[in-house]
Coordinates of N, CA and C in Angstrom, one line a residue:
V1 N 4.9 -9.7 -14.7 CA 4.0 -10.8 -14.9 C 4.1 -11.0 -13.4
V2 N 3.2 -11.2 -12.3 CA 3.0 -10.8 -11.4 C 3.9 -12.2 -10.5
D3 N 4.1 -13.3 -11.1 CA 5.1 -14.9 -10.2 C 6.8 -14.7 -10.7
C4 N 6.7 -13.4 -11.6 CA 8.3 -13.6 -11.9 C 8.7 -11.9 -11.0
L5 N 7.9 -10.7 -10.8 CA 7.8 -10.1 -9.9 C 7.7 -10.6 -8.1
E6 N 7.6 -11.7 -8.0 CA 7.6 -12.3 -6.9 C 9.1 -12.1 -6.2
E7 N 10.1 -13.2 -7.7 CA 11.1 -13.6 -7.5 C 11.9 -12.5 -7.7
V8 N 11.8 -11.9 -8.4 CA 12.6 -10.7 -7.7 C 12.6 -10.0 -7.0
L9 N 11.1 -9.5 -5.8 CA 11.2 -9.1 -4.8 C 11.8 -9.9 -3.8
R10 N 12.0 -10.8 -3.8 CA 12.7 -12.0 -3.2 C 14.2 -12.2 -3.3
E11 N 14.2 -11.9 -4.0 CA 16.2 -11.4 -4.7 C 16.6 -10.1 -4.1
L12 N 15.8 -9.6 -4.0 CA 15.9 -7.4 -3.7 C 15.8 -7.8 -2.3
A13 N 15.4 -8.7 -1.6 CA 15.1 -8.4 -0.1 C 15.8 -9.2 0.7
R14 N 17.1 -10.5 -0.2 CA 17.9 -11.5 0.3 C 19.5 -10.3 0.0
Q15 N 19.4 -9.4 -0.6 CA 20.5 -8.8 -0.9 C 20.6 -7.3 -0.1
G16 N 18.9 -6.9 0.6 CA 19.0 -6.7 1.4 C 18.5 -4.9 0.8
I17 N 18.1 -4.9 -0.2 CA 17.3 -4.0 -1.0 C 15.9 -4.0 -1.6
R18 N 16.4 -2.6 -0.9 CA 13.7 -2.2 -1.0 C 13.3 -1.4 -2.1
P19 N 12.9 -1.7 -3.0 CA 12.6 -0.5 -4.5 C 11.4 0.3 -3.2
R20 N 12.8 1.8 -4.5 CA 10.8 2.7 -4.4 C 9.4 2.5 -4.6
F21 N 9.5 1.7 -5.8 CA 7.7 2.0 -5.4 C 8.1 0.7 -6.9
I22 N 6.8 0.1 -7.4 CA 6.7 -0.8 -8.8 C 5.3 0.4 -9.2
Y23 N 5.8 0.9 -11.0 CA 5.2 1.3 -11.5 C 4.1 -0.1 -12.3
T24 N 2.5 0.5 -12.4 CA 1.5 -0.9 -13.2 C 1.0 0.1 -14.0
I25 N 0.3 0.7 -14.7 CA -1.0 0.4 -15.6 C -1.2 -1.1 -15.9
P26 N -2.2 -1.5 -14.4 CA -3.1 -2.6 -15.0 C -4.4 -2.7 -15.3
T27 N -5.1 -1.2 -16.1 CA -6.1 -1.9 -16.9 C -6.6 -1.1 -18.6
F28 N -5.6 -1.8 -19.6 CA -5.4 -1.4 -20.7 C -4.4 -0.9 -20.7
H29 N -3.2 -2.0 -20.7 CA -1.7 -1.4 -21.0 C -1.5 -0.7 -21.7
N30 N -0.5 0.3 -21.9 CA 0.4 1.3 -23.2 C 1.2 0.8 -22.7
P31 N 1.4 0.1 -24.7 CA 0.8 -0.2 -25.5 C 0.4 -1.0 -25.6
R32 N 0.3 -2.3 -25.4 CA -0.3 -3.0 -25.2 C -1.8 -3.3 -25.3
G33 N -1.9 -3.4 -24.1 CA -3.7 -3.3 -24.1 C -4.4 -4.7 -23.2
C34 N -2.8 -4.8 -23.1 CA -3.2 -6.0 -21.1 C -4.0 -5.8 -20.2
T35 N -5.1 -6.4 -19.7 CA -5.5 -6.2 -18.6 C -5.3 -7.2 -17.1
L36 N -4.8 -6.7 -16.9 CA -3.7 -7.6 -14.8 C -5.0 -8.6 -15.1
S37 N -5.4 -9.8 -15.0 CA -6.3 -10.1 -13.8 C -7.0 -10.5 -12.7
W38 N -8.0 -10.0 -12.2 CA -7.9 -10.1 -10.7 C -6.5 -11.0 -9.7
P39 N -6.9 -12.4 -9.9 CA -6.0 -12.6 -9.4 C -4.7 -12.4 -9.0
R40 N -4.5 -11.4 -10.5 CA -2.9 -11.3 -10.5 C -3.0 -10.0 -9.6
R41 N -4.0 -9.4 -9.7 CA -4.3 -8.3 -9.2 C -4.1 -8.4 -7.6
Q42 N -4.8 -8.9 -7.0 CA -4.6 -10.2 -5.8 C -3.2 -9.1 -4.9
K43 N -2.7 -10.6 -6.2 CA -1.1 -11.0 -5.1 C 0.2 -9.8 -6.1
L44 N -0.4 -8.4 -6.3 CA 0.5 -7.6 -6.7 C -0.2 -7.0 -5.1
V45 N -1.0 -6.4 -4.8 CA -1.2 -6.0 -3.6 C -0.2 -6.6 -2.7
Q46 N -0.4 -7.7 -2.2 CA -0.6 -9.0 -1.4 C 1.3 -9.0 -1.0
L47 N 1.9 -8.8 -2.4 CA 3.1 -8.3 -3.1 C 3.9 -6.7 -2.4
A48 N 3.1 -6.2 -2.1 CA 2.9 -4.9 -1.9 C 3.8 -4.6 -1.0
A49 N 2.4 -5.0 -0.1 CA 2.8 -5.4 1.1 C 3.4 -6.3 2.3
E50 N 3.7 -7.3 1.7 CA 4.3 -7.9 2.7 C 6.0 -7.8 2.1
Y51 N 6.1 -7.0 1.3 CA 7.4 -6.4 0.3 C 7.2 -4.9 1.2
G52 N 6.7 -4.4 1.7 CA 6.6 -2.8 1.4 C 7.1 -1.9 0.4
V53 N 6.8 -2.3 -0.6 CA 6.5 -1.5 -1.9 C 5.2 -0.2 -2.0
V54 N 5.7 0.7 -2.3 CA 4.2 0.7 -3.0 C 4.3 1.2 -4.4
V55 N 3.0 0.2 -4.9 CA 2.8 0.2 -5.9 C 2.1 1.6 -6.8
V56 N 2.3 2.4 -7.9 CA 1.8 3.1 -8.1 C 1.0 3.2 -9.1
E57 N -0.3 2.9 -9.3 CA -1.4 2.4 -10.0 C -1.6 3.7 -11.1
D58 N -1.4 3.2 -12.4 CA -1.5 3.8 -13.2 C -3.0 4.0 -14.2
E59 N -4.2 4.9 -14.1 CA -5.3 3.9 -14.8 C -6.0 5.3 -15.4
A60 N -4.9 5.2 -16.2 CA -5.4 6.0 -17.8 C -6.3 6.4 -18.6
Y61 N -6.5 4.8 -18.1 CA -7.4 4.5 -19.1 C -8.6 3.5 -18.7
Y62 N -8.0 3.1 -17.0 CA -9.5 2.8 -16.5 C -11.3 2.5 -17.2
D63 N -11.6 4.5 -17.1 CA -12.6 4.1 -17.5 C -12.9 4.2 -18.9
L64 N -12.8 3.8 -19.3 CA -12.1 3.8 -21.2 C -13.0 2.3 -21.3
R65 N -12.9 1.6 -21.1 CA -13.7 0.5 -20.6 C -15.2 -0.2 -21.8
F66 N -15.1 -0.8 -22.7 CA -16.2 -0.5 -23.4 C -17.2 -1.6 -24.3
V67 N -16.2 -3.2 -23.4 CA -16.8 -4.6 -23.5 C -16.4 -5.5 -22.1
G68 N -16.9 -5.8 -21.9 CA -16.2 -7.2 -20.7 C -17.2 -5.8 -19.2
D69 N -16.4 -7.1 -18.0 CA -17.5 -6.0 -16.7 C -16.1 -5.3 -16.4
P70 N -16.0 -4.4 -15.7 CA -14.4 -3.5 -15.3 C -14.3 -4.6 -13.3
L71 N -12.6 -4.6 -13.5 CA -12.1 -5.1 -12.4 C -11.9 -4.7 -11.0
P72 N -11.8 -4.6 -10.4 CA -11.5 -3.5 -9.0 C -10.5 -2.7 -9.2
S73 N -9.9 -2.2 -9.3 CA -8.1 -1.1 -9.1 C -7.8 -1.3 -7.5
L74 N -6.3 -1.5 -7.9 CA -5.5 -2.2 -7.3 C -6.0 -1.7 -5.3
A75 N -6.0 -0.2 -5.8 CA -6.4 0.4 -4.7 C -7.7 0.2 -3.8
A76 N -8.6 -0.6 -5.1 CA -9.7 -0.8 -3.9 C -9.7 -2.2 -3.3
L77 N -8.5 -3.0 -4.0 CA -8.5 -4.3 -2.9 C -7.3 -3.7 -2.2
D78 N -6.6 -2.6 -2.1 CA -5.5 -2.5 -0.9 C -6.3 -2.0 1.3
E79 N -5.7 -2.7 1.9 CA -6.3 -2.3 2.5 C -5.0 -2.0 4.1
E80 N -3.2 -2.3 2.6 CA -2.4 -1.7 4.5 C -1.9 -0.1 3.6
G81 N -2.8 0.1 2.5 CA -2.3 2.0 2.4 C -1.1 1.7 1.2
W82 N -0.7 0.6 0.7 CA 0.5 0.5 -0.5 C 0.0 1.0 -1.7
V83 N -0.6 1.2 -1.6 CA -1.6 1.4 -3.4 C -0.7 3.0 -3.4
L84 N -0.5 3.9 -4.7 CA -0.8 4.6 -5.1 C -1.5 4.4 -6.4
H85 N -2.9 5.4 -6.4 CA -3.4 5.7 -7.5 C -3.9 6.3 -7.9
V86 N -2.9 6.9 -9.1 CA -3.2 7.8 -10.6 C -3.8 7.8 -11.2
G87 N -4.5 8.9 -11.4 CA -5.2 9.2 -13.0 C -4.4 10.5 -13.8
T88 N -5.3 10.8 -14.9 CA -4.6 11.9 -16.0 C -6.4 11.8 -16.7
F89 N -6.5 13.6 -16.5 CA -8.1 14.3 -17.9 C -7.1 14.0 -18.9
S90 N -6.4 13.5 -19.5 CA -6.0 14.0 -20.4 C -6.7 12.9 -21.0
K91 N -6.2 12.0 -21.0 CA -7.0 10.5 -21.8 C -8.9 10.7 -21.9
I92 N -10.0 11.1 -21.0 CA -10.9 10.9 -20.2 C -11.7 12.8 -20.7
V93 N -11.2 13.6 -20.5 CA -11.7 14.9 -21.2 C -10.9 15.9 -22.4
V94 N -9.7 15.7 -22.2 CA -9.0 16.6 -23.6 C -7.9 16.2 -24.1
P95 N -7.8 15.5 -25.2 CA -6.6 15.4 -24.8 C -5.6 16.5 -25.1
G96 N -3.9 16.2 -23.9 CA -2.9 17.2 -24.2 C -3.2 18.4 -23.0
V97 N -4.2 17.8 -22.5 CA -4.8 18.6 -20.7 C -3.9 17.6 -19.8
R98 N -2.8 18.2 -19.5 CA -1.6 17.3 -18.6 C -2.1 17.6 -17.5
V99 N -3.7 17.7 -16.9 CA -4.1 17.8 -15.1 C -4.4 16.2 -15.1
G100 N -3.8 15.8 -13.7 CA -3.7 14.2 -12.9 C -4.2 14.7 -12.2
W101 N -4.4 13.0 -11.4 CA -4.7 13.5 -10.0 C -4.1 12.3 -8.9
A102 N -3.9 11.9 -8.4 CA -3.6 10.9 -7.2 C -4.2 11.1 -5.7
C103 N -4.2 9.6 -5.5 CA -5.3 9.2 -4.4 C -4.8 8.0 -3.4
G104 N -4.3 8.0 -2.2 CA -3.8 7.4 -1.7 C -3.4 7.2 0.0
H105 N -2.6 6.8 0.9 CA -2.1 6.8 2.4 C -1.9 8.1 2.5
P106 N -2.7 8.8 3.2 CA -2.4 10.2 3.4 C -1.2 10.6 3.4
E107 N 0.8 9.5 4.2 CA 1.4 9.9 4.2 C 2.9 10.2 3.1
I108 N 1.7 9.4 1.9 CA 2.5 8.8 0.8 C 1.4 10.4 0.4
I109 N 0.3 11.1 0.2 CA 0.3 12.0 -0.5 C 0.7 12.9 -0.4
R110 N 1.2 13.3 1.1 CA 2.3 14.6 1.5 C 3.3 14.6 1.0
R111 N 4.1 12.9 0.9 CA 5.7 13.3 0.3 C 5.0 13.5 -1.2
L112 N 4.3 13.0 -1.8 CA 4.2 13.9 -3.0 C 3.9 15.4 -3.6
E113 N 3.4 15.9 -2.0 CA 3.7 17.6 -3.0 C 4.5 17.7 -2.5
M114 N 5.7 17.5 -2.5 CA 6.6 18.2 -1.6 C 6.9 18.2 -3.3
F115 N 6.8 17.6 -4.2 CA 7.2 17.3 -6.1 C 5.1 18.1 -6.9
R116 N 4.9 18.6 -5.9 CA 3.8 19.1 -6.5 C 4.0 20.5 -7.3
S117 N 3.0 20.3 -9.1 CA 3.8 21.1 -9.8 C 2.7 21.9 -10.8
E118 N 2.2 22.8 -10.9 CA 0.9 23.6 -11.6 C 1.9 23.4 -12.9
G119 N 3.4 22.8 -13.2 CA 3.8 22.8 -14.9 C 4.1 24.0 -16.1
S120 N 2.9 24.0 -17.0 CA 3.0 25.0 -18.2 C 2.2 25.8 -18.2
L121 N 0.6 25.0 -16.9 CA -0.6 25.1 -18.1 C -0.6 26.6 -16.8
G122 N -0.8 25.7 -15.8 CA -0.7 27.3 -14.7 C -2.1 27.0 -13.3
P123 N -2.5 27.3 -13.2 CA -3.6 26.8 -12.3 C -5.7 26.5 -12.8
F124 N -5.2 27.5 -13.3 CA -6.7 28.1 -14.4 C -6.8 26.6 -15.2
L125 N -6.6 26.2 -15.8 CA -6.5 24.9 -16.5 C -7.4 24.1 -15.2
G126 N -6.3 24.3 -14.2 CA -6.9 22.6 -13.4 C -8.5 23.3 -12.9
R127 N -8.3 24.4 -12.8 CA -9.9 25.0 -12.1 C -11.6 25.0 -13.1
V128 N -10.7 24.7 -14.8 CA -11.8 24.6 -15.5 C -11.8 23.4 -15.8
V129 N -11.0 21.8 -15.2 CA -11.1 21.2 -15.2 C -11.8 20.3 -14.0
A130 N -11.8 21.2 -13.0 CA -12.4 21.3 -11.5 C -13.7 21.1 -11.7
R131 N -14.1 22.4 -12.8 CA -15.3 22.5 -12.7 C -16.8 22.0 -13.6
Y132 N -15.6 22.0 -14.8 CA -16.4 20.6 -16.2 C -16.4 19.5 -15.2
C133 N -15.5 19.0 -14.5 CA -16.6 17.5 -13.5 C -17.0 18.1 -12.9
G134 N -17.1 19.2 -12.0 CA -18.3 19.5 -10.9 C -19.8 19.5 -11.5
E135 N -19.7 20.0 -13.1 CA -21.2 20.6 -12.9 C -21.8 19.2 -13.6
G136 N -21.1 17.7 -13.7 CA -21.3 16.5 -13.3 C -21.5 16.7 -15.5
R137 N -20.8 16.7 -16.3 CA -20.7 16.7 -17.6 C -19.7 15.2 -18.1
L138 N -18.7 15.2 -16.8 CA -17.8 13.8 -16.6 C -17.9 12.1 -17.3
E139 N -19.8 12.1 -16.5 CA -19.4 10.8 -17.0 C -20.3 10.9 -18.2
S140 N -21.4 11.6 -18.6 CA -22.1 11.5 -20.1 C -21.0 11.4 -21.1
H141 N -19.8 12.5 -20.4 CA -19.0 13.1 -21.8 C -18.0 10.9 -21.7
I142 N -17.8 10.5 -20.3 CA -16.8 9.5 -21.0 C -18.3 8.4 -21.6
Q143 N -19.0 8.1 -21.1 CA -20.0 6.8 -22.1 C -20.0 7.9 -23.6
L144 N -19.8 8.5 -24.2 CA -19.7 9.2 -25.6 C -19.0 8.6 -25.9
L145 N -17.4 8.3 -24.9 CA -15.9 8.3 -25.1 C -16.7 6.9 -25.4
I146 N -16.9 5.4 -24.7 CA -16.6 4.5 -25.3 C -17.8 4.0 -26.1
R147 N -19.2 5.4 -26.7 CA -19.5 4.5 -27.6 C -18.8 4.9 -28.9
R148 N -17.9 5.3 -28.6 CA -17.4 5.6 -30.2 C -16.3 4.8 -30.4
Y149 N -15.7 4.4 -29.3 CA -14.2 3.4 -29.0 C -14.4 2.9 -29.4
R150 N -16.1 2.2 -28.8 CA -16.9 0.4 -29.6 C -16.9 1.1 -30.9
E151 N -17.4 2.2 -31.1 CA -17.5 1.7 -33.0 C -16.8 2.3 -33.4
K152 N -14.9 2.1 -33.7 CA -13.8 2.6 -34.2 C -13.0 1.2 -33.8
C153 N -13.5 0.7 -32.7 CA -13.5 -0.4 -32.8 C -14.0 -1.7 -33.7
H154 N -14.7 -1.9 -33.7 CA -15.7 -2.4 -34.9 C -15.3 -3.0 -36.2
L155 N -14.7 -0.7 -36.9 CA -14.7 -0.3 -37.7 C -13.2 -1.4 -38.0
M156 N -12.6 -0.8 -37.0 CA -10.9 -1.8 -37.3 C -11.1 -3.2 -37.5
L157 N -11.9 -3.8 -37.3 CA -12.3 -5.2 -36.7 C -12.7 -5.8 -38.2
E158 N -13.5 -5.2 -38.5 CA -14.1 -5.4 -40.0 C -13.5 -4.9 -41.3
A159 N -12.5 -3.7 -41.4 CA -11.4 -3.4 -41.7 C -10.7 -4.8 -41.6
I160 N -10.0 -5.6 -40.9 CA -9.0 -6.2 -40.6 C -9.5 -7.3 -41.4
A161 N -10.8 -7.8 -41.0 CA -11.9 -9.5 -41.7 C -11.6 -9.3 -43.2
Q162 N -11.8 -7.5 -43.9 CA -11.9 -7.7 -44.9 C -10.7 -7.9 -45.9
C163 N -9.8 -6.6 -45.8 CA -8.3 -6.4 -46.5 C -7.6 -7.2 -46.1
F164 N -7.0 -7.8 -44.7 CA -6.0 -8.6 -44.1 C -5.9 -9.9 -44.6
P165 N -5.0 -11.1 -44.7 CA -5.1 -12.1 -45.2 C -5.2 -13.1 -43.9
P166 N -6.4 -14.2 -43.8 CA -6.9 -14.4 -42.7 C -5.8 -14.6 -41.4
E167 N -5.1 -14.8 -41.3 CA -4.4 -15.0 -40.2 C -4.3 -14.3 -39.1
V168 N -4.5 -12.9 -39.8 CA -4.7 -11.5 -39.3 C -5.4 -11.6 -37.6
K169 N -5.2 -11.4 -36.4 CA -6.5 -11.8 -35.7 C -5.8 -10.2 -35.0

């Protein structure tokens, strides 16, 4: 709730406290599934710049939209470098593949490199994902996922309509 965030940031500033960062999943938030509206996205980016707070935008589900028009990422709205846009291949390539990425202001990326880790998977898996994406397979795979999620959604809605009480939506 961006309006509440503004109040919190104002109060923290009054106390001389600057948060390290704000973490958000603005598109298809897990577990609620809600999506931050365009005006709220703009307001969040504006607040980040105004209060000097990095926003970590986790867009793990961004590419999986199967209804409606996509909204711009926070990073696309950010003109001053306060948004760190992060994602993962575990939702769009293979579940369990813990390979992710980050895009942001060079200074933020430089600081992140201090914490870079290959984890327990090693560099091999990163190279496999990079090759898969580099061969042009990723976009067609995402389109396949979108079709399957759309089908599953319709099946679920039909089952709810048939098997649940009418007040369930």
